[in-house]
Every structure is written in structure tokens, then in C-alpha cells.
Amino acid sequence: MMRNHTITTFILLGLTDDPQLKVLIFIFLFITYMLSVAGNLVIISLTFIDCHLRTAMYFFLQNFSFLEISFTTACIPRFLYNISTGDRLITYEACAVQIFFTYLFGITEFFLLATMSFDRYVAICKPLHYMTIMNNKVCNRLIISCWLTGLLIIIPPLSLGIQLEFCDSNVIDHFFCDATPLLKISCSDTWFIERLILVCAVVTFVMTLVCVVLSYVYIIITILRFPSAQQKKKAFSTCSSHMIVVSITYGTCIFVYVKPTVKEEMTLNKGISILVSSVSPMLNPFIYTLRNKQVKKAWHDTIKRIAFFSQRKK
């Protein structure tokens, strides 16, 4: 992401210098990381194993879980290594790679959430045509479109970012390589690239949010027209998990732009980054499994099969 003739390594400041607090942060992040990877792997495995989960909805959920694992893996393991070894150095190349993947996974996730909203719209507003509209070919194209859009959005700031130079400081005030703290230490003129990053962020946020809001406006209108309360309850339950995940994802991003003061900006960004990169990927599998009857049934059936085969071996 950046060109440089003098600095070959950066120093990541992390979250704190307090040794006791570092231990607590390490334990917290290690547990949340393991839970998020395990939880999302369970969802991916269930969607492969259980034939009842081979629909468009669970295909998107499978891809969403893969993105969650990828995103948290791009941020957290490196920071855990830094805390455990005390080595805060990161090479110029490793920093560029981390920035590329965190932004690619993050932006793709927003477009995938919008796609999942469209899927719920088709399922509830056009149930008779659901299997025809959301066929395998369409689903695959939508997933590819999410990845390509994410890639196309990061290419313009990335192409400008490789021109950045670093002369005096190599200290990044963050626990992983992020665009904002890097721009602050660059000795190049960063005005245009800062505006470009903001435009890309706003475009991603607004485009996907409009899709999500419109989908749920039509969904709610359709559900309210259902004659029985049981039908309404069933329809709302199919969307509830996705609505909670959308609220968490967009809610944390809104906080990034509601900054109390310039002085507290980086502290707030670090806190939100922890939530986005470790807590959200951990919560999402639990939200989908605890609030989704089909996923819960698939989980119980898989456990029963494992227990049955283990007893037969004995």
C-alpha cells in the first residue's frame, strides 16, 4: 500500500503499556478469537453436512462465516503474537498485506449483508418464485459480485497509497496496520487520499445500507399484511438473526464517524476495531444458531450422529 525509501519496518503501539492489562487483553482476545473461528467453522460445516441447509439463505450465511473468520484472522493473531513476544515490529510488506486484506474482507462483508437482505426480501415478498429467482447460478454470481465490488472499491486508494513515503516516524498508533494512523505518519501530502478513502467508505456504507433498508421496508410491509399472527411471527423469526447482525455491524461503523474530540479519535477507533475484529465475529455464530430453528436442529442432528458413530466404534 505504500512506497518508501528509508523506513522498512513499523512499530505497532498496541492498546496499552500496562503489563497486567496486556495479559487481560491477550486472554480476552485469544478466547474471543478461538470462539469466533470455532463458531463460524461450525456454521460452515453444518451448511455442508445438513441437506436441509442447502438453500440460498444458508449459502450466503456460509460465505458470511468464511468472511468473519478471514477478517478476524487478518487482525487478531498478529496482535496476539505482538503481546506474547513483546515484538511490536511489523515489516513494510506485512503491513501492506494486512491493510489490503482487512479492507477487502470488511468491504465485501458489507455487500454480502446487503445481498442477504435481498435474499430475505425475495423469500418473504416473493415466496412462490424464491427457488427460481435465488437459484445456484444467481447465488454464485451475487457472491462473486460482492468480492469484485470490494476489490474495485479498494483499488483507487490502494493505487495512491503505494505512492506514500515515510521519512521521520515509523510508529503506528494502533494494534494493527490501518489506513488512518499510517496517513498521520506519512511525510507525503495525504489530503487527496484521505478524501478518497472517505468517499469509498461513504459509498460502501450508503449503497449497502440503502439496499438493507429498502429490503426490510418491503419485508415489514408484506409481513404486516399477513392474516394470522402465527404467519407474522414465523416471517419475523426468519429475518431476526440477520437484522441483529446488520444492527451490530452498521451500529459500530456509525460510531467511527461520531467522534467526540480529535484527541479521543484514535482511542475510540481502537475500541471499535476491537469490537469489529473480535467481538462481532464471535457473536454472529451464536446469534444465528440460537435464533434459527433449522441451524439448531442441524446442530443437534450432527451431535446425535457423532454420538451414534462413536458408540458403534466402542
Coordinates of C-alpha atoms in Angstrom, one line a residue:
M1 CA 0.0 0.0 0.0
M2 CA 2.9 2.4 0.4
R3 CA 6.2 3.3 -1.2
N4 CA 9.2 4.1 1.0
H5 CA 12.9 4.6 0.5
T6 CA 14.0 4.8 4.1
I7 CA 11.7 3.0 6.5
T8 CA 11.4 -0.8 6.1
T9 CA 9.6 -1.6 9.4
F10 CA 6.9 -0.1 11.5
I11 CA 6.2 -0.2 15.3
L12 CA 2.7 -1.0 16.4
L13 CA 1.9 0.7 19.7
G14 CA -0.9 -1.6 20.5
L15 CA -3.6 -0.8 23.1
T16 CA -1.6 -0.3 26.4
D17 CA 1.8 -0.5 28.0
D18 CA 0.4 -1.8 31.3
P19 CA 1.8 -5.4 31.7
Q20 CA -1.2 -6.6 33.7
L21 CA -3.7 -5.1 31.3
K22 CA -1.8 -6.7 28.4
V23 CA -2.3 -10.1 30.0
L24 CA -6.1 -9.5 30.3
I25 CA -6.3 -8.2 26.7
F26 CA -4.4 -11.3 25.5
I27 CA -6.7 -13.7 27.4
F28 CA -9.8 -11.8 26.2
L29 CA -8.7 -11.7 22.5
F30 CA -7.5 -15.2 22.5
I31 CA -10.8 -16.6 23.8
T32 CA -12.9 -14.4 21.5
Y33 CA -10.7 -15.4 18.5
M34 CA -11.0 -19.1 19.2
L35 CA -14.7 -18.9 19.8
S36 CA -15.3 -16.9 16.6
V37 CA -13.2 -19.3 14.5
A38 CA -14.9 -22.3 16.1
G39 CA -18.4 -20.9 15.9
N40 CA -18.1 -19.8 12.3
L41 CA -16.5 -23.2 11.3
V42 CA -19.4 -25.0 12.9
I43 CA -21.9 -23.0 10.7
I44 CA -19.8 -23.6 7.6
S45 CA -19.6 -27.4 8.4
L46 CA -23.4 -27.6 9.2
T47 CA -24.3 -26.0 5.8
F48 CA -22.1 -28.6 4.1
I49 CA -23.3 -31.6 6.1
D50 CA -27.1 -31.0 6.5
C51 CA -29.1 -31.3 3.3
H52 CA -31.9 -29.0 4.8
L53 CA -29.4 -26.1 4.9
R54 CA -28.5 -26.2 1.2
T55 CA -30.6 -23.2 0.3
A56 CA -29.6 -19.7 -0.8
M57 CA -30.0 -18.3 2.7
Y58 CA -27.5 -20.7 4.2
F59 CA -25.2 -20.5 1.2
F60 CA -24.9 -16.8 2.0
L61 CA -24.5 -17.5 5.7
Q62 CA -21.7 -20.0 4.9
N63 CA -19.9 -17.3 2.9
F64 CA -20.5 -14.7 5.6
S65 CA -19.0 -17.1 8.2
F66 CA -15.9 -17.5 6.0
L67 CA -15.5 -13.7 5.7
E68 CA -15.8 -13.4 9.5
I69 CA -13.0 -16.0 10.0
S70 CA -10.9 -14.3 7.4
F71 CA -11.4 -10.8 8.8
T72 CA -10.6 -11.6 12.4
T73 CA -7.6 -13.7 11.3
A74 CA -6.2 -10.8 9.4
C75 CA -6.2 -8.6 12.6
I76 CA -6.1 -10.6 15.8
P77 CA -3.3 -13.4 15.5
R78 CA -0.6 -10.8 14.7
F79 CA -1.6 -8.7 17.7
L80 CA -1.6 -11.8 20.0
Y81 CA 1.9 -12.5 18.7
N82 CA 3.0 -8.9 19.5
I83 CA 1.6 -9.1 23.1
S84 CA 3.1 -12.6 23.8
T85 CA 6.6 -11.9 22.4
G86 CA 6.8 -8.1 23.1
D87 CA 7.9 -7.7 19.5
R88 CA 6.0 -4.8 18.1
L89 CA 7.8 -4.6 14.8
I90 CA 6.0 -5.3 11.5
T91 CA 7.6 -5.2 8.1
Y92 CA 6.6 -2.7 5.4
E93 CA 5.3 -5.6 3.2
A94 CA 3.4 -7.4 6.1
C95 CA 1.8 -4.1 6.9
A96 CA 0.7 -3.5 3.3
V97 CA -0.7 -7.1 3.1
Q98 CA -2.6 -6.6 6.4
I99 CA -4.2 -3.4 5.2
F100 CA -5.2 -5.0 1.8
F101 CA -6.9 -8.0 3.4
T102 CA -8.7 -6.3 6.3
Y103 CA -10.2 -3.7 3.9
L104 CA -11.1 -6.3 1.3
F105 CA -12.8 -8.6 3.8
G106 CA -14.5 -5.7 5.6
I107 CA -16.0 -4.1 2.5
T108 CA -17.0 -7.4 1.0
E109 CA -18.8 -8.2 4.2
F110 CA -21.0 -5.1 3.9
F111 CA -22.0 -6.1 0.3
L112 CA -22.7 -9.6 1.5
L113 CA -25.0 -8.3 4.2
A114 CA -26.9 -6.3 1.6
T115 CA -27.2 -9.4 -0.6
M116 CA -28.5 -11.4 2.4
S117 CA -31.1 -8.7 2.9
F118 CA -32.2 -9.1 -0.7
D119 CA -32.4 -12.8 -0.2
R120 CA -34.8 -12.3 2.8
Y121 CA -36.8 -9.9 0.7
V122 CA -37.3 -12.5 -2.1
A123 CA -38.1 -15.2 0.5
I124 CA -40.9 -13.2 2.2
C125 CA -42.2 -11.0 -0.5
K126 CA -42.0 -13.4 -3.4
P127 CA -42.1 -16.9 -1.8
L128 CA -43.6 -18.7 -4.8
H129 CA -40.7 -17.6 -7.0
Y130 CA -37.9 -17.9 -4.4
M131 CA -36.3 -21.1 -5.8
T132 CA -36.5 -19.7 -9.3
I133 CA -35.0 -16.3 -8.5
M134 CA -32.4 -17.4 -6.0
N135 CA -31.0 -20.4 -7.9
N136 CA -27.4 -21.6 -7.7
K137 CA -26.3 -19.6 -10.7
V138 CA -27.7 -16.3 -9.3
C139 CA -26.3 -17.0 -5.8
N140 CA -22.8 -17.7 -7.2
R141 CA -22.9 -14.5 -9.3
L142 CA -24.0 -12.5 -6.3
I143 CA -21.1 -13.8 -4.1
I144 CA -18.6 -13.1 -6.9
S145 CA -20.1 -9.6 -7.3
C146 CA -19.6 -8.9 -3.6
W147 CA -15.9 -9.8 -3.8
L148 CA -15.3 -7.9 -7.1
T149 CA -17.1 -4.8 -5.8
G150 CA -14.9 -4.9 -2.6
L151 CA -11.8 -5.2 -4.7
L152 CA -12.8 -2.4 -7.1
I153 CA -13.6 -0.1 -4.2
I154 CA -10.1 -0.6 -2.6
I155 CA -8.1 -0.3 -5.8
P156 CA -8.3 3.6 -6.2
P157 CA -7.0 4.4 -2.6
L158 CA -4.6 1.4 -2.9
S159 CA -3.1 2.7 -6.1
L160 CA -2.5 6.1 -4.4
G161 CA -1.3 4.5 -1.2
I162 CA 1.6 2.8 -2.9
Q163 CA 3.0 6.3 -3.6
L164 CA 3.2 7.3 0.1
E165 CA 6.6 8.0 1.6
F166 CA 7.6 7.7 5.3
C167 CA 10.6 9.8 6.4
D168 CA 10.6 10.6 10.1
S169 CA 8.2 8.4 12.1
N170 CA 7.5 4.7 11.8
V171 CA 5.3 4.4 14.9
I172 CA 1.7 3.3 14.2
D173 CA -0.7 4.3 16.9
H174 CA -2.9 1.1 16.6
F175 CA -2.8 -2.6 17.3
F176 CA -2.7 -3.5 13.6
C177 CA -1.9 -1.7 10.3
D178 CA -4.7 0.6 9.5
A179 CA -5.0 3.5 6.9
T180 CA -5.8 6.3 9.3
P181 CA -2.7 6.1 11.6
L182 CA -0.5 5.4 8.6
L183 CA -1.6 8.5 6.9
K184 CA -0.8 10.5 10.0
I185 CA 2.8 9.5 10.0
S186 CA 3.4 9.8 6.2
C187 CA 5.5 12.7 5.0
S188 CA 3.6 12.8 1.7
D189 CA 0.6 15.1 1.1
T190 CA -2.3 12.9 2.1
W191 CA -5.2 15.3 1.6
F192 CA -6.5 13.7 -1.6
I193 CA -6.1 10.1 -0.5
E194 CA -7.9 10.9 2.8
R195 CA -10.8 12.3 0.9
L196 CA -10.8 9.3 -1.5
I197 CA -10.9 6.9 1.5
L198 CA -13.8 8.8 3.0
V199 CA -15.7 8.7 -0.3
C200 CA -15.1 5.0 -0.7
A201 CA -16.2 4.4 2.9
V202 CA -19.4 6.5 2.5
V203 CA -20.2 4.9 -0.9
T204 CA -19.9 1.4 0.6
F205 CA -21.9 2.4 3.7
V206 CA -24.7 4.2 1.9
M207 CA -25.0 1.8 -1.0
T208 CA -25.3 -1.3 1.2
L209 CA -27.5 0.5 3.8
V210 CA -30.0 1.7 1.2
C211 CA -30.3 -1.9 0.0
V212 CA -30.7 -3.2 3.5
V213 CA -33.3 -0.6 4.5
L214 CA -35.3 -0.9 1.3
S215 CA -35.4 -4.7 1.6
Y216 CA -36.6 -4.5 5.2
V217 CA -39.2 -1.8 4.4
Y218 CA -40.8 -4.1 1.8
I219 CA -40.4 -7.1 4.2
I220 CA -42.2 -5.3 7.1
I221 CA -45.0 -4.1 4.8
T222 CA -45.5 -7.6 3.4
I223 CA -45.4 -9.2 6.9
L224 CA -48.0 -6.7 8.3
R225 CA -50.4 -7.8 5.5
F226 CA -50.3 -11.4 6.6
P227 CA -53.7 -12.5 8.0
S228 CA -52.6 -14.6 11.0
A229 CA -50.3 -13.7 13.9
Q230 CA -48.5 -17.0 13.6
Q231 CA -47.5 -16.2 10.0
K232 CA -46.2 -12.9 11.1
K233 CA -44.2 -14.4 13.9
K234 CA -42.7 -17.0 11.6
A235 CA -41.7 -14.4 9.0
F236 CA -40.1 -12.1 11.5
S237 CA -38.2 -15.0 13.0
T238 CA -36.6 -15.8 9.7
C239 CA -35.2 -12.3 9.5
S240 CA -34.4 -11.6 13.2
S241 CA -30.9 -13.1 13.2
H242 CA -29.9 -11.1 10.1
M243 CA -31.4 -7.9 11.5
I244 CA -29.4 -8.2 14.7
V245 CA -26.2 -8.8 12.8
V246 CA -26.9 -5.9 10.5
S247 CA -27.6 -3.6 13.5
I248 CA -24.3 -4.6 15.2
T249 CA -22.3 -4.1 12.0
Y250 CA -23.7 -0.8 11.0
G251 CA -24.0 0.4 14.5
T252 CA -20.3 0.0 15.2
C253 CA -19.4 1.8 11.9
I254 CA -21.7 4.7 12.7
F255 CA -19.7 5.2 16.0
V256 CA -16.5 5.6 13.9
Y257 CA -17.9 8.8 12.4
V258 CA -19.5 10.1 15.6
K259 CA -16.2 11.2 17.2
P260 CA -16.3 13.2 20.5
T261 CA -13.0 15.1 20.0
V262 CA -9.9 14.8 17.8
K263 CA -7.8 13.9 20.8
E264 CA -10.0 10.8 21.6
E265 CA -10.3 9.8 17.9
M266 CA -7.6 7.1 17.9
T267 CA -8.7 5.7 21.3
L268 CA -12.3 5.4 20.0
N269 CA -11.1 3.8 16.7
K270 CA -9.0 1.2 18.6
G271 CA -12.0 0.3 20.8
I272 CA -14.3 0.0 17.8
S273 CA -11.7 -2.0 15.9
I274 CA -11.6 -4.5 18.9
L275 CA -15.4 -4.8 18.7
V276 CA -15.4 -5.3 14.9
S277 CA -12.4 -7.6 14.7
S278 CA -13.0 -9.9 17.7
V279 CA -16.4 -9.5 19.4
S280 CA -18.7 -9.3 16.4
P281 CA -17.2 -12.4 14.6
M282 CA -17.7 -14.2 17.9
L283 CA -21.3 -13.1 18.5
N284 CA -22.6 -13.7 15.0
P285 CA -22.5 -17.6 15.0
F286 CA -24.3 -17.6 18.4
I287 CA -26.9 -15.2 17.1
Y288 CA -27.6 -17.4 14.0
T289 CA -27.6 -20.7 15.9
L290 CA -29.6 -19.5 19.0
R291 CA -32.3 -17.7 16.9
N292 CA -32.6 -20.1 14.0
K293 CA -34.5 -23.4 14.5
Q294 CA -33.1 -25.1 11.3
V295 CA -29.5 -24.4 12.3
K296 CA -30.2 -25.6 15.9
K297 CA -31.9 -28.8 14.5
A298 CA -28.9 -29.4 12.2
W299 CA -26.5 -28.9 15.1
H300 CA -28.5 -31.4 17.4
D301 CA -28.7 -33.9 14.5
T302 CA -25.0 -33.7 13.8
I303 CA -24.2 -34.2 17.6
K304 CA -26.5 -37.3 17.6
R305 CA -24.8 -38.7 14.6
I306 CA -21.4 -38.2 16.1
A307 CA -22.5 -39.8 19.4
F308 CA -24.1 -42.7 17.5
F309 CA -21.0 -43.5 15.4
S310 CA -18.7 -43.2 18.5
Q311 CA -20.9 -45.7 20.4
R312 CA -20.8 -48.1 17.4
K313 CA -17.0 -48.0 17.3
K314 CA -16.9 -48.9 21.0

